[in-house]
Short mmCIF file of C-alpha atoms in Angstrom, two decimals:
data_model
loop_
_atom_site.label_atom_id
_atom_site.label_comp_id
_atom_site.label_asym_id
_atom_site.label_seq_id
_atom_site.Cartn_x
_atom_site.Cartn_y
_atom_site.Cartn_z
CA MET T 1 -23.21 34.92 49.23
CA ALA T 2 -25.62 37.67 50.91
CA SER T 3 -27.88 35.13 52.23
CA SER T 4 -25.38 32.80 53.96
CA SER T 5 -23.34 35.79 55.56
CA SER T 6 -26.52 37.17 56.95
CA SER T 7 -27.97 34.25 58.10
CA PRO T 8 -25.85 34.28 61.76
CA ARG T 9 -26.94 37.58 62.12
CA ARG T 10 -30.95 36.63 61.96
CA SER T 11 -30.29 33.77 63.93
CA ARG T 12 -28.64 35.87 66.81
CA LEU T 13 -31.50 38.37 66.38
CA SER T 14 -34.24 35.69 66.49
CA SER T 15 -32.69 34.70 69.82
CA ILE T 16 -34.61 37.47 71.66
CA ALA T 17 -37.49 37.07 69.84
CA PRO T 18 -39.18 34.50 72.36
CA SER T 19 -39.04 37.58 75.16
CA LEU T 20 -40.95 40.04 72.21
CA ARG T 21 -44.09 37.84 72.15
CA ASP T 22 -44.54 38.02 75.80
CA LEU T 23 -44.48 42.19 76.16
CA PRO T 24 -45.33 42.47 79.69
CA TYR T 25 -42.55 39.81 80.10
CA PHE T 26 -39.98 41.60 78.38
CA LEU T 27 -41.10 45.13 79.59
CA THR T 28 -40.80 43.72 83.24
CA THR T 29 -37.32 42.61 82.30
CA LEU T 30 -36.11 45.72 81.27
CA PHE T 31 -37.59 47.40 84.06
CA LEU T 32 -35.94 44.91 86.40
CA PHE T 33 -32.25 45.63 84.49
CA THR T 34 -32.72 49.54 85.41
CA LYS T 35 -34.87 49.03 88.82
CA SER T 36 -32.19 49.89 91.32
CA ASP T 37 -31.44 53.04 89.35
CA ILE T 38 -34.54 54.56 89.39
CA LYS T 39 -33.99 56.33 92.64
CA THR T 40 -30.35 56.59 91.97
CA THR T 41 -30.34 58.20 88.68
CA VAL T 42 -33.90 58.36 86.69
CA ILE T 43 -35.29 60.61 89.61
CA PRO T 44 -32.22 62.89 90.27
CA VAL T 45 -31.50 63.42 86.96
CA THR T 46 -35.11 64.15 86.14
CA SER T 47 -35.19 66.65 88.88
CA LEU T 48 -32.33 68.52 87.85
CA ALA T 49 -33.54 68.88 84.21
CA VAL T 50 -36.72 69.93 85.17
CA ALA T 51 -35.24 72.64 87.35
CA SER T 52 -32.75 73.77 85.51
CA ALA T 53 -33.78 73.94 81.97
CA PRO T 54 -36.66 74.80 82.92
CA LEU T 55 -39.00 72.33 81.88
CA VAL T 56 -40.97 74.28 79.15
CA ASN T 57 -44.02 72.54 79.44
CA LEU T 58 -45.72 69.46 81.60
CA LEU T 59 -46.08 67.69 78.18
CA ARG T 60 -42.62 67.20 77.89
CA LEU T 61 -41.84 65.70 81.61
CA PRO T 62 -42.33 61.94 80.21
CA HIS T 63 -40.00 63.07 77.45
CA VAL T 64 -37.69 63.76 79.83
CA VAL T 65 -37.95 60.95 82.13
CA PHE T 66 -38.16 58.40 79.49
CA TRP T 67 -34.83 59.63 77.74
CA VAL T 68 -33.31 59.12 80.84
CA TRP T 69 -34.60 55.84 81.59
CA PHE T 70 -33.55 54.64 78.14
CA HIS T 71 -30.15 55.51 78.54
CA VAL T 72 -29.96 54.09 81.88
CA LEU T 73 -31.21 50.82 80.20
CA GLN T 74 -28.40 51.01 77.84
CA PHE T 75 -25.84 51.39 80.52
CA ASP T 76 -27.29 48.82 83.00
CA VAL T 77 -27.52 46.12 80.48
CA SER T 78 -24.00 46.47 79.54
CA ASN T 79 -23.09 46.68 83.15
CA GLN T 80 -24.91 43.71 84.23
CA TYR T 81 -24.23 41.40 81.31
CA LEU T 82 -20.31 41.81 82.03
CA ASP T 83 -20.87 41.01 85.94
CA PRO T 84 -23.33 38.47 86.39
CA ASP T 85 -21.39 37.07 89.57
CA GLU T 86 -21.81 40.46 91.23
CA ASP T 87 -25.45 40.48 90.98
CA ALA T 88 -25.98 36.82 91.98
CA LEU T 89 -24.17 37.98 95.27
CA ASN T 90 -25.78 41.96 95.38
CA LYS T 91 -29.02 42.08 93.34
CA GLY T 92 -30.63 38.60 92.59
CA TYR T 93 -33.65 39.79 91.23
CA ARG T 94 -31.81 41.45 88.07
CA PRO T 95 -32.67 39.60 84.94
CA LEU T 96 -29.57 37.73 84.78
CA PRO T 97 -29.09 36.09 87.85
CA ALA T 98 -32.85 35.29 87.94
CA LYS T 99 -32.82 33.67 84.57
CA ARG T 100 -35.17 35.93 82.55
CA ILE T 101 -32.96 36.66 79.63
CA THR T 102 -29.30 34.63 78.76
CA LEU T 103 -26.27 36.21 78.33
CA SER T 104 -26.30 35.77 74.78
CA GLN T 105 -29.48 37.82 74.85
CA ALA T 106 -28.16 40.29 76.97
CA ARG T 107 -25.44 40.90 75.08
CA LEU T 108 -27.20 41.44 71.71
CA LEU T 109 -29.66 43.98 73.39
CA ARG T 110 -27.07 46.00 75.06
CA TRP T 111 -25.68 46.43 71.43
CA ILE T 112 -28.86 47.27 69.87
CA LEU T 113 -29.34 50.09 72.40
CA VAL T 114 -26.91 51.93 71.38
CA PRO T 115 -27.92 53.08 68.00
CA ALA T 116 -31.39 53.11 69.71
CA CYS T 117 -30.36 55.90 71.91
CA TRP T 118 -28.82 57.65 69.32
CA ARG T 119 -31.58 57.46 67.35
CA LEU T 120 -34.25 59.05 70.02
CA SER T 121 -31.39 61.53 70.82
CA GLY T 122 -31.34 62.89 67.45
CA LEU T 123 -34.98 63.52 67.22
CA TYR T 124 -34.53 66.42 69.28
CA SER T 125 -31.47 68.48 68.69
CA ALA T 126 -27.53 67.15 67.52
CA GLU T 127 -26.79 68.37 70.55
CA THR T 128 -28.76 65.91 72.26
CA PHE T 129 -27.41 63.41 70.25
CA TYR T 130 -23.49 64.72 71.15
CA ALA T 131 -24.79 64.13 75.22
CA SER T 132 -25.73 60.56 73.99
CA VAL T 133 -22.69 59.69 72.06
CA ALA T 134 -20.58 60.80 75.24
CA LEU T 135 -22.77 58.67 77.54
CA VAL T 136 -22.18 55.74 75.35
CA ALA T 137 -18.41 56.20 75.09
CA LEU T 138 -18.41 56.63 78.86
CA THR T 139 -20.31 53.78 79.42
CA ILE T 140 -17.96 51.44 77.24
CA LEU T 141 -14.98 52.99 79.27
CA TYR T 142 -16.51 52.51 82.65
CA ASN T 143 -17.64 48.94 81.92
CA GLU T 144 -15.84 47.39 78.88
CA PHE T 145 -12.50 48.97 79.75
CA HIS T 146 -13.25 48.32 83.23
CA ALA T 147 -13.06 51.51 84.61
CA HIS T 148 -15.47 50.71 87.27
CA ARG T 149 -12.62 48.32 88.68
CA ARG T 150 -9.55 50.67 88.75
CA HIS T 151 -8.98 53.16 91.24
CA TRP T 152 -11.65 54.56 93.38
CA ALA T 153 -10.96 58.47 91.80
CA ILE T 154 -10.85 57.17 88.47
CA ARG T 155 -14.10 55.40 89.00
CA ASN T 156 -15.56 58.47 90.91
CA LEU T 157 -14.20 60.68 87.69
CA VAL T 158 -15.76 58.77 85.26
CA ASN T 159 -19.06 58.27 87.10
CA ALA T 160 -19.02 61.73 87.13
CA LEU T 161 -18.52 62.81 84.00
CA GLY T 162 -21.07 59.98 82.76
CA PHE T 163 -23.73 61.53 84.99
CA ALA T 164 -22.82 65.37 83.23
CA SER T 165 -23.86 63.45 79.83
CA PHE T 166 -27.20 62.13 81.75
CA GLU T 167 -27.81 65.80 82.69
CA THR T 168 -26.86 67.67 79.86
CA GLY T 169 -29.23 65.23 77.59
CA ALA T 170 -31.91 65.87 79.80
CA THR T 171 -31.99 69.31 80.23
CA LEU T 172 -31.82 69.69 76.68
CA VAL T 173 -34.81 67.67 76.08
CA ALA T 174 -36.79 69.50 78.81
CA GLY T 175 -36.11 72.99 77.86
CA SER T 176 -37.81 75.25 75.45
CA ASP T 177 -34.76 75.27 72.80
CA PRO T 178 -33.13 71.81 72.64
CA ARG T 179 -29.68 73.22 71.08
CA ARG T 180 -28.48 75.17 73.56
CA LEU T 181 -28.08 75.82 77.61
CA ASP T 182 -28.37 79.04 79.54
CA GLY T 183 -26.14 79.93 82.50
CA ILE T 184 -27.99 78.61 85.03
CA ALA T 185 -28.18 75.33 83.65
CA LEU T 186 -24.44 74.95 82.75
CA CYS T 187 -23.77 75.88 86.33
CA SER T 188 -26.55 73.35 87.66
CA ILE T 189 -24.72 70.59 85.63
CA LEU T 190 -21.42 71.76 86.67
CA ALA T 191 -21.97 71.69 90.44
CA SER T 192 -23.79 68.33 90.08
CA THR T 193 -20.81 66.84 88.29
CA GLY T 194 -18.60 68.27 91.57
CA ILE T 195 -21.21 66.32 93.84
CA PHE T 196 -20.92 63.41 92.39
CA ALA T 197 -17.31 62.96 91.53
CA THR T 198 -16.99 63.48 95.29
CA THR T 199 -20.06 61.75 96.54
CA ILE T 200 -20.79 58.98 94.28
CA HIS T 201 -19.22 56.53 96.49
CA THR T 202 -22.32 56.48 99.01
CA GLN T 203 -23.43 53.83 96.70
CA ASP T 204 -20.73 51.68 97.60
CA PHE T 205 -21.02 51.18 101.15
CA LYS T 206 -24.06 48.81 100.61
CA ASP T 207 -22.70 46.61 97.99
CA GLU T 208 -19.08 46.03 100.18
CA HIS T 209 -19.65 42.65 100.44
CA GLY T 210 -20.16 41.97 96.49
CA ASP T 211 -16.98 44.69 95.59
CA ARG T 212 -15.05 42.58 97.99
CA ALA T 213 -15.79 39.35 96.20
CA ILE T 214 -14.87 40.81 92.88
CA GLY T 215 -12.14 42.35 93.62
CA ARG T 216 -13.06 45.93 93.41
CA ARG T 217 -10.99 48.61 95.23
CA THR T 218 -14.31 50.92 96.51
CA ILE T 219 -13.81 53.96 99.15
CA PRO T 220 -15.45 51.74 101.58
CA ILE T 221 -12.87 48.68 100.99
CA VAL T 222 -9.81 51.34 100.67
CA PHE T 223 -10.24 53.14 103.82
CA GLY T 224 -12.55 51.13 106.37
CA SER T 225 -14.22 52.69 109.13
CA ALA T 226 -12.91 56.14 108.13
CA ALA T 227 -14.53 55.91 104.92
CA LYS T 228 -17.82 57.00 106.64
CA TYR T 229 -16.48 60.60 107.45
CA THR T 230 -15.95 60.88 103.55
CA VAL T 231 -19.75 61.69 103.56
CA ILE T 232 -20.59 64.06 105.77
CA VAL T 233 -17.91 66.47 104.98
CA PRO T 234 -18.41 66.68 101.50
CA LEU T 235 -22.47 66.72 101.66
CA CYS T 236 -22.17 69.44 104.07
CA LEU T 237 -19.43 71.23 102.34
CA TRP T 238 -21.65 71.25 99.18
CA SER T 239 -24.72 72.17 100.94
CA LEU T 240 -23.31 75.16 102.50
CA GLY T 241 -21.68 76.66 98.93
CA LEU T 242 -24.84 75.48 97.09
CA SER T 243 -26.85 77.60 99.74
CA VAL T 244 -24.74 80.80 98.88
CA PHE T 245 -24.19 80.16 95.00
CA TRP T 246 -28.12 79.72 94.44
CA GLY T 247 -29.04 82.23 96.67
CA LEU T 248 -31.18 80.60 99.37
CA ASP T 249 -32.96 82.51 102.17
CA VAL T 250 -31.56 81.50 105.78
CA TRP T 251 -34.70 79.06 106.85
CA THR T 252 -34.24 77.01 103.19
CA GLY T 253 -30.57 77.00 103.30
CA THR T 254 -30.64 76.13 107.42
CA ALA T 255 -33.38 72.80 106.20
CA PHE T 256 -30.81 71.90 103.31
CA MET T 257 -27.93 71.73 105.74
CA LEU T 258 -29.84 69.74 108.26
CA LEU T 259 -30.75 67.41 105.79
CA ALA T 260 -27.11 67.20 104.79
CA VAL T 261 -26.24 66.39 108.72
CA TYR T 262 -29.04 63.80 108.60
CA VAL T 263 -27.95 61.67 105.80
CA GLY T 264 -24.33 62.10 106.97
CA ALA T 265 -25.13 60.81 110.56
CA LEU T 266 -27.06 58.10 109.23
CA TYR T 267 -23.74 56.77 107.36
CA LEU T 268 -21.84 57.23 110.44
CA ARG T 269 -24.21 55.12 112.69
CA ALA T 270 -24.66 52.61 109.81
CA LYS T 271 -23.72 49.15 110.26
CA THR T 272 -25.62 46.83 108.07
CA VAL T 273 -26.55 46.42 104.88
CA TYR T 274 -29.80 47.37 105.32
CA GLU T 275 -28.99 50.73 107.33
CA PHE T 276 -26.78 51.61 104.42
CA GLN T 277 -29.39 51.10 101.94
CA VAL T 278 -32.01 53.69 104.33
CA ALA T 279 -29.02 56.02 104.21
CA PHE T 280 -28.23 55.58 100.57
CA TYR T 281 -32.20 56.25 100.31
CA TRP T 282 -31.73 59.59 101.90
CA TYR T 283 -28.68 60.51 100.47
CA ASN T 284 -30.87 60.56 97.08
CA VAL T 285 -33.59 62.83 98.96
CA TRP T 286 -30.65 65.44 99.51
CA LEU T 287 -29.37 65.00 96.01
CA SER T 288 -32.97 65.58 94.66
CA ALA T 289 -33.30 68.57 96.81
CA ALA T 290 -29.59 69.95 95.54
CA HIS T 291 -30.76 69.11 91.70
CA ALA T 292 -34.28 71.51 92.53
CA LEU T 293 -31.93 74.36 93.78
CA PRO T 294 -31.73 75.94 90.22
CA ALA T 295 -35.36 76.66 90.38
CA TYR T 296 -35.68 78.39 93.83
CA CYS T 297 -32.90 80.64 92.15
CA ARG T 298 -35.32 81.42 88.64
CA LEU T 299 -38.40 82.24 91.23
CA TYR T 300 -36.68 83.71 94.20
CA SER T 301 -33.29 84.79 93.64
CA GLN T 302 -30.18 85.01 91.32
CA PRO T 303 -27.24 83.16 91.27
CA TYR T 304 -23.83 84.37 92.36
CA TYR T 305 -22.24 85.11 89.58
CA LEU T 306 -25.48 87.74 88.69
CA ARG T 307 -24.88 88.96 92.36
CA ALA T 308 -21.92 89.56 93.06
#
């Protein structure tokens, strides 16, 4: 009986074996699942963790990058095997529309990655494991329970909480004590959660065509041309608030504000997919700068709650 019941499972596991025989092909496939999120998630989250923890030493940096990337992979495989038609419209290079992996193989990989992420996180601390569990739970809520197709406010909130889980785990991995976060690290993650909750829709402008095709109700679709103003206003407000909170000097604060205005102006002027892609690239430059501000605070200033 045991042999009979386990044979289907062995059969499913063997379905991914052909890719594993060709390691470069397999690793390239994994990278392509995450390619579009290197600049949107891996770099910004890593920069926040390095600045907020702060990074205990350079040898820990590869740990942080890999922890973030591996959890991005878990999220992306879940997202892409559930919506292959959307990727066929927007991102044909991804493994499923490019026929590098079958749907059943992607589904198997998706659920293998869950305990793998938990095992990796448990090697650092129980707290890092809890961050990974929260991220997996939010991934299921966002993808399998279709929060990404709900009202844009729900989508933004779940996105923001997901990034908070990313950042908590990454900051714990980066720091000298993977069991706790100090005040600056906590404030940094809270501020970043607010930024994502109010600006995450910057990624939706370039995908409007595909989102319309599958019936998704994003801010660019719901608000039309007025949606562009929902970028420049929060970016400027966050730039001002973060400049005060992290104690930036006048010149640094002015440069940070000008970058926000520049990004907002790119969105206001953009009309084509390419122009929105460029604008989103510069949004991520601004975001990485915002995530680096806790390091400035540790070196040259104090957070507002210590100066008040």
